[in-house]
Tab-separated table of C-alpha atoms and ligand atoms in Angstrom:
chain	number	residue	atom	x	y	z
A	334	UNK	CA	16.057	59.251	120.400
A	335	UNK	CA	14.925	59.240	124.103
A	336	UNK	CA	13.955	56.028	125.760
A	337	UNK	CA	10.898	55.003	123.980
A	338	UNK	CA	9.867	52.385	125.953
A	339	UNK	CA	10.113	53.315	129.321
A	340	UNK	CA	6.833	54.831	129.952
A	341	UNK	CA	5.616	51.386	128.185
A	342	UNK	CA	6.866	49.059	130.369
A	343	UNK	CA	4.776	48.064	132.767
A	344	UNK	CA	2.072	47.459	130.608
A	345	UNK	CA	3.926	45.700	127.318
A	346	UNK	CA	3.887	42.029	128.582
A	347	UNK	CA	-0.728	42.548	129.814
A	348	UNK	CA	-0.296	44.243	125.870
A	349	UNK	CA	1.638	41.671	124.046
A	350	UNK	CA	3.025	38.619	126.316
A	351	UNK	CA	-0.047	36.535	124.515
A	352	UNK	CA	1.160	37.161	120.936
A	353	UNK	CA	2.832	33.634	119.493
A	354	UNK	CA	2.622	34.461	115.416
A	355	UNK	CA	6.234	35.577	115.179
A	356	UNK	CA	7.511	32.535	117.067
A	357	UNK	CA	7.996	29.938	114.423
A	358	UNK	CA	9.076	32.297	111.718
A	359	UNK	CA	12.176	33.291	114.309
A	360	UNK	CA	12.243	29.940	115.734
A	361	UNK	CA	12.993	28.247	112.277
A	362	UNK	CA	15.756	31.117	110.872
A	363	UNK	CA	17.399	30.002	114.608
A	364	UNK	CA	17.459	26.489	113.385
A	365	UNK	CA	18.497	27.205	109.616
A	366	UNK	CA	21.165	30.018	110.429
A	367	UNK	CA	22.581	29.205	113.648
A	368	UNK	CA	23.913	30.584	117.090
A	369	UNK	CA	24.674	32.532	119.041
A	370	UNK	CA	21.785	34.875	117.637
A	371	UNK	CA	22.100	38.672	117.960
A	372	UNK	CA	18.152	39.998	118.688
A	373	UNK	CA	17.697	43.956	118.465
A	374	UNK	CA	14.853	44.960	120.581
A	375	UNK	CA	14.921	42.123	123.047
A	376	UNK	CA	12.649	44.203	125.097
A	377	UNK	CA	11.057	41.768	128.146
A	378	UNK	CA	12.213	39.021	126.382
A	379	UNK	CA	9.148	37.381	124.563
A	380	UNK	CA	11.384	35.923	121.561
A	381	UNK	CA	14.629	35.583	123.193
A	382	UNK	CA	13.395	33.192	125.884
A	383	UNK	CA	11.909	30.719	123.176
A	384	UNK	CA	15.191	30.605	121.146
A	385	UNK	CA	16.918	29.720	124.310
A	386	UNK	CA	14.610	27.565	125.431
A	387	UNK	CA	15.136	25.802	121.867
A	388	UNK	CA	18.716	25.388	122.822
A	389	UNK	CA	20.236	28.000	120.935
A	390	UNK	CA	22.382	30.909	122.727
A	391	UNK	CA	21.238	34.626	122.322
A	392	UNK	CA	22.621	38.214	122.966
A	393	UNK	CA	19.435	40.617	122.955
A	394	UNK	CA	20.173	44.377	123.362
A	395	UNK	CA	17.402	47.013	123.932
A	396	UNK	CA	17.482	50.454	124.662
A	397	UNK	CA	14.802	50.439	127.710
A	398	UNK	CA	16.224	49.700	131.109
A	399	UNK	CA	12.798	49.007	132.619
A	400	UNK	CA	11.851	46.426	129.966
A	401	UNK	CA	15.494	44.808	130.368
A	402	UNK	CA	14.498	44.846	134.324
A	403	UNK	CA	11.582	43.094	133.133
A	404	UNK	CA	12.727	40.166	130.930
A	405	UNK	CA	15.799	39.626	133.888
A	406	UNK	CA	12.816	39.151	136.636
A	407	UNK	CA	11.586	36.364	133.548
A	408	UNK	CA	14.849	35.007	133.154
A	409	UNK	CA	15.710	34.217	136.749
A	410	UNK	CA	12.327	31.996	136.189
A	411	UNK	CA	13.753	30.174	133.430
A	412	UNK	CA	16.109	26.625	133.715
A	413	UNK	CA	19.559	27.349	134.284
A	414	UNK	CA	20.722	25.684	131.415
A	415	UNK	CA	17.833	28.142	129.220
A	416	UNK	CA	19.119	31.042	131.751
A	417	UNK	CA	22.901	30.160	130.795
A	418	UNK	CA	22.607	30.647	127.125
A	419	UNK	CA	20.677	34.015	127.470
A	420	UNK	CA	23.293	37.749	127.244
A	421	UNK	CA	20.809	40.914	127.481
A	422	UNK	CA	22.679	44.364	127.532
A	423	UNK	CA	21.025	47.591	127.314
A	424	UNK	CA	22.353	49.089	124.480
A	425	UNK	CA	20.892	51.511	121.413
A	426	UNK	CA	20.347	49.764	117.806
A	427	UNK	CA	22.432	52.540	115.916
A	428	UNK	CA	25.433	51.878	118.076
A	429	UNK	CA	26.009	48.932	120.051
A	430	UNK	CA	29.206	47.044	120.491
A	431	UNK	CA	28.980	43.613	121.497
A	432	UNK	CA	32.335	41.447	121.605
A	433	UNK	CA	31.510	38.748	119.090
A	434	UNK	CA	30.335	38.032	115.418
A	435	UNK	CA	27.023	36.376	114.811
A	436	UNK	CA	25.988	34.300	111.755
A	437	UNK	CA	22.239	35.517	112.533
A	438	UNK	CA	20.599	38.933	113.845
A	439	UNK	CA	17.096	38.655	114.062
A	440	UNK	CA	14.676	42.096	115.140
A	441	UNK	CA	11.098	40.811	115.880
A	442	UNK	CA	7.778	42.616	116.262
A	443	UNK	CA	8.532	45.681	113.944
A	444	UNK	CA	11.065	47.325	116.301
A	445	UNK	CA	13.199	48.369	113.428
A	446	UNK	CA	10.453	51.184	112.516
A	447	UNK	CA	12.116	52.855	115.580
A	448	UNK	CA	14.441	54.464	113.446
A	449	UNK	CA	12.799	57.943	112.621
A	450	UNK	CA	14.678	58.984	110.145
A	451	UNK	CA	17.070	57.446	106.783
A	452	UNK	CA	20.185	58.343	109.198
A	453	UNK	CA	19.191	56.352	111.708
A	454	UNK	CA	18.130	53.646	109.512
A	455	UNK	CA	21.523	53.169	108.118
A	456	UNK	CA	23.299	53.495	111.308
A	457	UNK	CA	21.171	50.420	113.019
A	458	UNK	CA	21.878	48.928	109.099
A	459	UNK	CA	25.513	49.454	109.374
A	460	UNK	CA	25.824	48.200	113.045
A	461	UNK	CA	24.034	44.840	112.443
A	462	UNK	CA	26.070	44.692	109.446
A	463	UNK	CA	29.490	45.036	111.509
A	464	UNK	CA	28.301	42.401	113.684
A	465	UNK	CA	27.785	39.408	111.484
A	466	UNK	CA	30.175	37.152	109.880
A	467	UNK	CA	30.276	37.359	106.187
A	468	UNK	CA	27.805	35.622	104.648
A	469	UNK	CA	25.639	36.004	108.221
A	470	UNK	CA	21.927	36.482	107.841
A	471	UNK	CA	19.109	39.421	108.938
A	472	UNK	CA	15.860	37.985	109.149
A	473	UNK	CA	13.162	40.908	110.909
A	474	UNK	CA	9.293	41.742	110.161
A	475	UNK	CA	8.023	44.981	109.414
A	476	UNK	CA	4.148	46.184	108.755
A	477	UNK	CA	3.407	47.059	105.656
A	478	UNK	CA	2.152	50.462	105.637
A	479	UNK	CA	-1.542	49.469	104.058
A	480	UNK	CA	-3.988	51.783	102.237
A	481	UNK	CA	-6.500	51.917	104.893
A	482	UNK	CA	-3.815	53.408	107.444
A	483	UNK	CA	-2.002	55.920	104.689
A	484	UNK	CA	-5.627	57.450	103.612
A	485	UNK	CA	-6.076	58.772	107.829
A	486	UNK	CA	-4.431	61.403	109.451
A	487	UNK	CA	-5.965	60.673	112.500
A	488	UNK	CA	-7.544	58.018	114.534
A	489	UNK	CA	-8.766	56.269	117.731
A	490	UNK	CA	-8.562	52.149	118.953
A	491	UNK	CA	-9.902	51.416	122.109
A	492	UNK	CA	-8.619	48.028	123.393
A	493	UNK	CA	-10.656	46.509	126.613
A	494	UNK	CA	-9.139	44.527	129.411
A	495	UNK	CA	-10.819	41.334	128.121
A	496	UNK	CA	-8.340	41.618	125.090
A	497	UNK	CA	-5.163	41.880	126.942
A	498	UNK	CA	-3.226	38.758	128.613
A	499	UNK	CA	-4.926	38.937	131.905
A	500	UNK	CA	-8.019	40.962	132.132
A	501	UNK	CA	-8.606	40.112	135.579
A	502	UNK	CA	-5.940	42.951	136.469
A	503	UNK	CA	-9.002	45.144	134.947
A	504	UNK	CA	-6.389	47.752	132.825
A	505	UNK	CA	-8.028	48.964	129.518
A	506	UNK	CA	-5.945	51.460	126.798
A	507	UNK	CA	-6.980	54.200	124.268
A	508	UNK	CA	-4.523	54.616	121.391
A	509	UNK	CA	-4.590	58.267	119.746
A	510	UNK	CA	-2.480	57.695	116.358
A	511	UNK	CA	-1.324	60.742	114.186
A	512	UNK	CA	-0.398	60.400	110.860
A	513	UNK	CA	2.642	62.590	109.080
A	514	UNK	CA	2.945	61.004	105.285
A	515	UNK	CA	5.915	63.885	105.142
A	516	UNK	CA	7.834	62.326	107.588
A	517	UNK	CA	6.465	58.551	107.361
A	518	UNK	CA	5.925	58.944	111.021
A	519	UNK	CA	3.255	57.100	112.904
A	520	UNK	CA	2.427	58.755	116.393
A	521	UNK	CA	0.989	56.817	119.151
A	522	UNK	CA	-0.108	58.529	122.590
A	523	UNK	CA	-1.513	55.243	124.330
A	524	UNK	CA	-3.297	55.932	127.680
A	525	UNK	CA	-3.446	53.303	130.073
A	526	UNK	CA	-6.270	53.297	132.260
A	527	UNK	CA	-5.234	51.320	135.229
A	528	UNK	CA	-9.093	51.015	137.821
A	529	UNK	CA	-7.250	48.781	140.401
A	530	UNK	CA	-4.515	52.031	141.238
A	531	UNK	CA	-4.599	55.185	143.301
A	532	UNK	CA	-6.247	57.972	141.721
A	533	UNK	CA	-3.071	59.719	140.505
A	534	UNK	CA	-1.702	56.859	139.215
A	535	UNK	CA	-5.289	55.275	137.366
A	536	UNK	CA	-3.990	57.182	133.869
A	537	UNK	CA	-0.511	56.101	132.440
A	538	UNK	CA	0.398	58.018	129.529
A	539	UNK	CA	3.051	56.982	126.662
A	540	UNK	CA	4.228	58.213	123.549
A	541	UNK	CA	6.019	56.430	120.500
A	542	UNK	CA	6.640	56.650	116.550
A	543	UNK	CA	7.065	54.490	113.869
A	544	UNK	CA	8.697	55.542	110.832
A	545	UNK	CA	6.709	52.666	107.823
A	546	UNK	CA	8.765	51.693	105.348
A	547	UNK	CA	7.532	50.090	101.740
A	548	UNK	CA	9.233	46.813	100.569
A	549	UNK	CA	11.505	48.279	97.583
A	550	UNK	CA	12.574	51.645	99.546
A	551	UNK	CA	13.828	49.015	102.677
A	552	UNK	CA	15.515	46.656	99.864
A	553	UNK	CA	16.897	49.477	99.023
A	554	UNK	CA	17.807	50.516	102.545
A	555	UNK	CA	19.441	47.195	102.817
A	556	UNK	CA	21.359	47.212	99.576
A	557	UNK	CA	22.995	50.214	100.550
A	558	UNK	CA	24.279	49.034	103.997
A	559	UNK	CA	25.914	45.669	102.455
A	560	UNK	CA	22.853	43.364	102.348
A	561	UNK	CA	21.031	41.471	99.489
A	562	UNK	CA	17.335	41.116	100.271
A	563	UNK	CA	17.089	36.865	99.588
A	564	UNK	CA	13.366	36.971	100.758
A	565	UNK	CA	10.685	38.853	101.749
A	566	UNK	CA	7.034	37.122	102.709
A	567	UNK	CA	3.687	38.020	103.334
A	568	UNK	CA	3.516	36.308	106.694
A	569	UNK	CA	5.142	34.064	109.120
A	570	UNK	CA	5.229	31.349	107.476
A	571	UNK	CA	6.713	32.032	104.330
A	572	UNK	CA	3.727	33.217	102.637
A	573	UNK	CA	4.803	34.766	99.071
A	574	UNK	CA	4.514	38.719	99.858
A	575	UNK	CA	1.383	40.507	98.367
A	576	UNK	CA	1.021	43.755	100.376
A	577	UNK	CA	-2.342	43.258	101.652
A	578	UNK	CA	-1.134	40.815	104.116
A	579	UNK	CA	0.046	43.707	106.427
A	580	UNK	CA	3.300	41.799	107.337
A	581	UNK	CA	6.759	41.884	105.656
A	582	UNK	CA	9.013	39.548	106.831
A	583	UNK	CA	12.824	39.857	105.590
A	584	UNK	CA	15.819	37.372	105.037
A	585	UNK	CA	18.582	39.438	103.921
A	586	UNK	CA	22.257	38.299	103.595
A	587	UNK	CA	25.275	40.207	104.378
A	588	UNK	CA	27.173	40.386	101.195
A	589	UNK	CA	31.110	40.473	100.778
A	590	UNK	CA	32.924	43.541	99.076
A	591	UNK	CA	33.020	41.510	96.112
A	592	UNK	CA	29.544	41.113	95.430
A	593	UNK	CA	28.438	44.251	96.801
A	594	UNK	CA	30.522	45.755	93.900
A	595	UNK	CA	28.777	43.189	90.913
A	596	UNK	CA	25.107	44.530	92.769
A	597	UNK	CA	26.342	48.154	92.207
B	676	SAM	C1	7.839	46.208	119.737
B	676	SAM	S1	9.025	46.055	121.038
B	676	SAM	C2	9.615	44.392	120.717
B	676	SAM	C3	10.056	43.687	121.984
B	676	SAM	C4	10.286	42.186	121.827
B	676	SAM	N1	11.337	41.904	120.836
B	676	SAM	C5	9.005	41.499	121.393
B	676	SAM	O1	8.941	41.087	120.236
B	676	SAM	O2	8.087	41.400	122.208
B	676	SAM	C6	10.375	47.061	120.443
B	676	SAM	C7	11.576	47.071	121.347
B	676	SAM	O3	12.597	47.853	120.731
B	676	SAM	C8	13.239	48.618	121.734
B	676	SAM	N2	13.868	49.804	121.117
B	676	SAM	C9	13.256	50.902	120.584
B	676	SAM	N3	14.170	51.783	120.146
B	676	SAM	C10	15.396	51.220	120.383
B	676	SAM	C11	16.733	51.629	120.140
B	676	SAM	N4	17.016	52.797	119.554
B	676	SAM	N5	17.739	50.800	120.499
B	676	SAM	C12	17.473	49.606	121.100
B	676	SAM	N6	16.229	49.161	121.367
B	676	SAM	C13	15.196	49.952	121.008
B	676	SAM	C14	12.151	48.969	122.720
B	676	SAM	O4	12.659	49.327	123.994
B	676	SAM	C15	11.315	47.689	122.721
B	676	SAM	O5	11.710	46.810	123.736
């Protein structure tokens, strides 16, 4: 996969800095599971700095050296003792190798629809998996793939500056999404447009994919890389899961040679 986010940078925290829904969902699995907390996708560092800030120690990886550059601008911001518990690497979800075992790894905001295809799936599956202690726990949100979107093949969202986090730096984006049901692939060209710079520089373009899963086919995705699915809600807030609620979140536990066996 090529660096996804690069292009994205710039413009991800005027895009999504203001979003809080996730917080208590990953704040509370932080509480109940424990630390240090392995985050996939730490990207600028929107989750990562709240767990730390709720005293728990975090690794984050993330493939994107200019959001990484990002989040350590942020973190030099935080207080030291926040700063202290706080380990970002840039690394890629398939393969990373991080020195210690976690009891949680949490992946916010979707990022596991990254993976394009079932191979990498189960290589980001099997990483995670390697990572945790036995017993350890995978808690991550996902959209759910509704009607309305599958029925498209094609389709335009404009999004003014008065509805990103600070409209007074007067940046507006048009999203172009493509729709392959083949591949399960969402394509989104977003164009920034960007009145405060230069002429060249007034139209920032960036590309990126999702590949939607539905709820059984990632349970299972999970079964087969050594998890057992122990929840999945319709929201952040443990909302029993009814598809129309757009949002899948997942607790899954990683399971011991013995009982992956009796699940067999
Ligand atoms: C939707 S953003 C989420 C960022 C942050 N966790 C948040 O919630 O605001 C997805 C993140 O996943 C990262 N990412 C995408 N593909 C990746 C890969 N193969 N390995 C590691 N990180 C990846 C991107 O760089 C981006 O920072």
């Amino acid at each position: 996969m090529p660096i996804v986010y690069d292009p994205f940078a710039r413009f991800y925290d005027l895009e999504y800095s203001h979003k809080e829904d996730d917080l208590p969902f990953y704040l509370d699995v932080a509480d109940t599971y424990g630390a240090p907390v392995l985050e996939i996708g730490a990207g600028t560092g929107r989750v990562t700095f709240e767990i730390a800030r709720a005293g728990h120690e975090i690794w984050g990886i993330d493939d994107s050296a200019r959001m990484l550059a990002i989040a350590a601008k942020k973190q030099k911001t935080l207080a030291p003792e926040t700063n202290a518990r706080i380990h970002l690497h840039q690394a890629d979800m398939r393969t990373f190798d991080l020195p210690i075992r976690f009891p949680l790894c949490i992946i916010p905001f979707r990022a596991f629809l990254h993976n394009l295809t079932r191979a990498d799936q189960l290589a980001t599956l099997h990483t995670i998996h390697r990572h945790l202690l036995p017993g350890g726990i995978l808690a991550f949100d996902l959209f759910v793939p509704v009607h309305q979107v599958l029925s498209k093949g094609e389709w335009h969202v404009d999004i003014p500056a008065s509805e990103l986090a600070d409209p007074a730096q007067n940046v507006s984006l048009s999203a172009h999404i493509t729709h392959d049901p083949v591949k399960q692939w969402l394509a989104i060209t977003n164009i920034y447009h960007d009145k405060t710079a230069d002429k060249a520089a007034r139209e920032r373009k960036a590309r990126m994919k999702y590949r939607y899963v539905f709820q059984p086919e990632m349970e299972l995705l999970l079964l087969h890389s050594g998890f057992a699915t122990r929840a999945c809600y319709g929201g952040f807030l443990g909302e029993p899961y009814d598809f129309h609620s757009g949002i899948m979140c997942f607790i899954a536990e990683k399971m011991t040679t013995r009982k992956r066996n009796s699940t067999a």
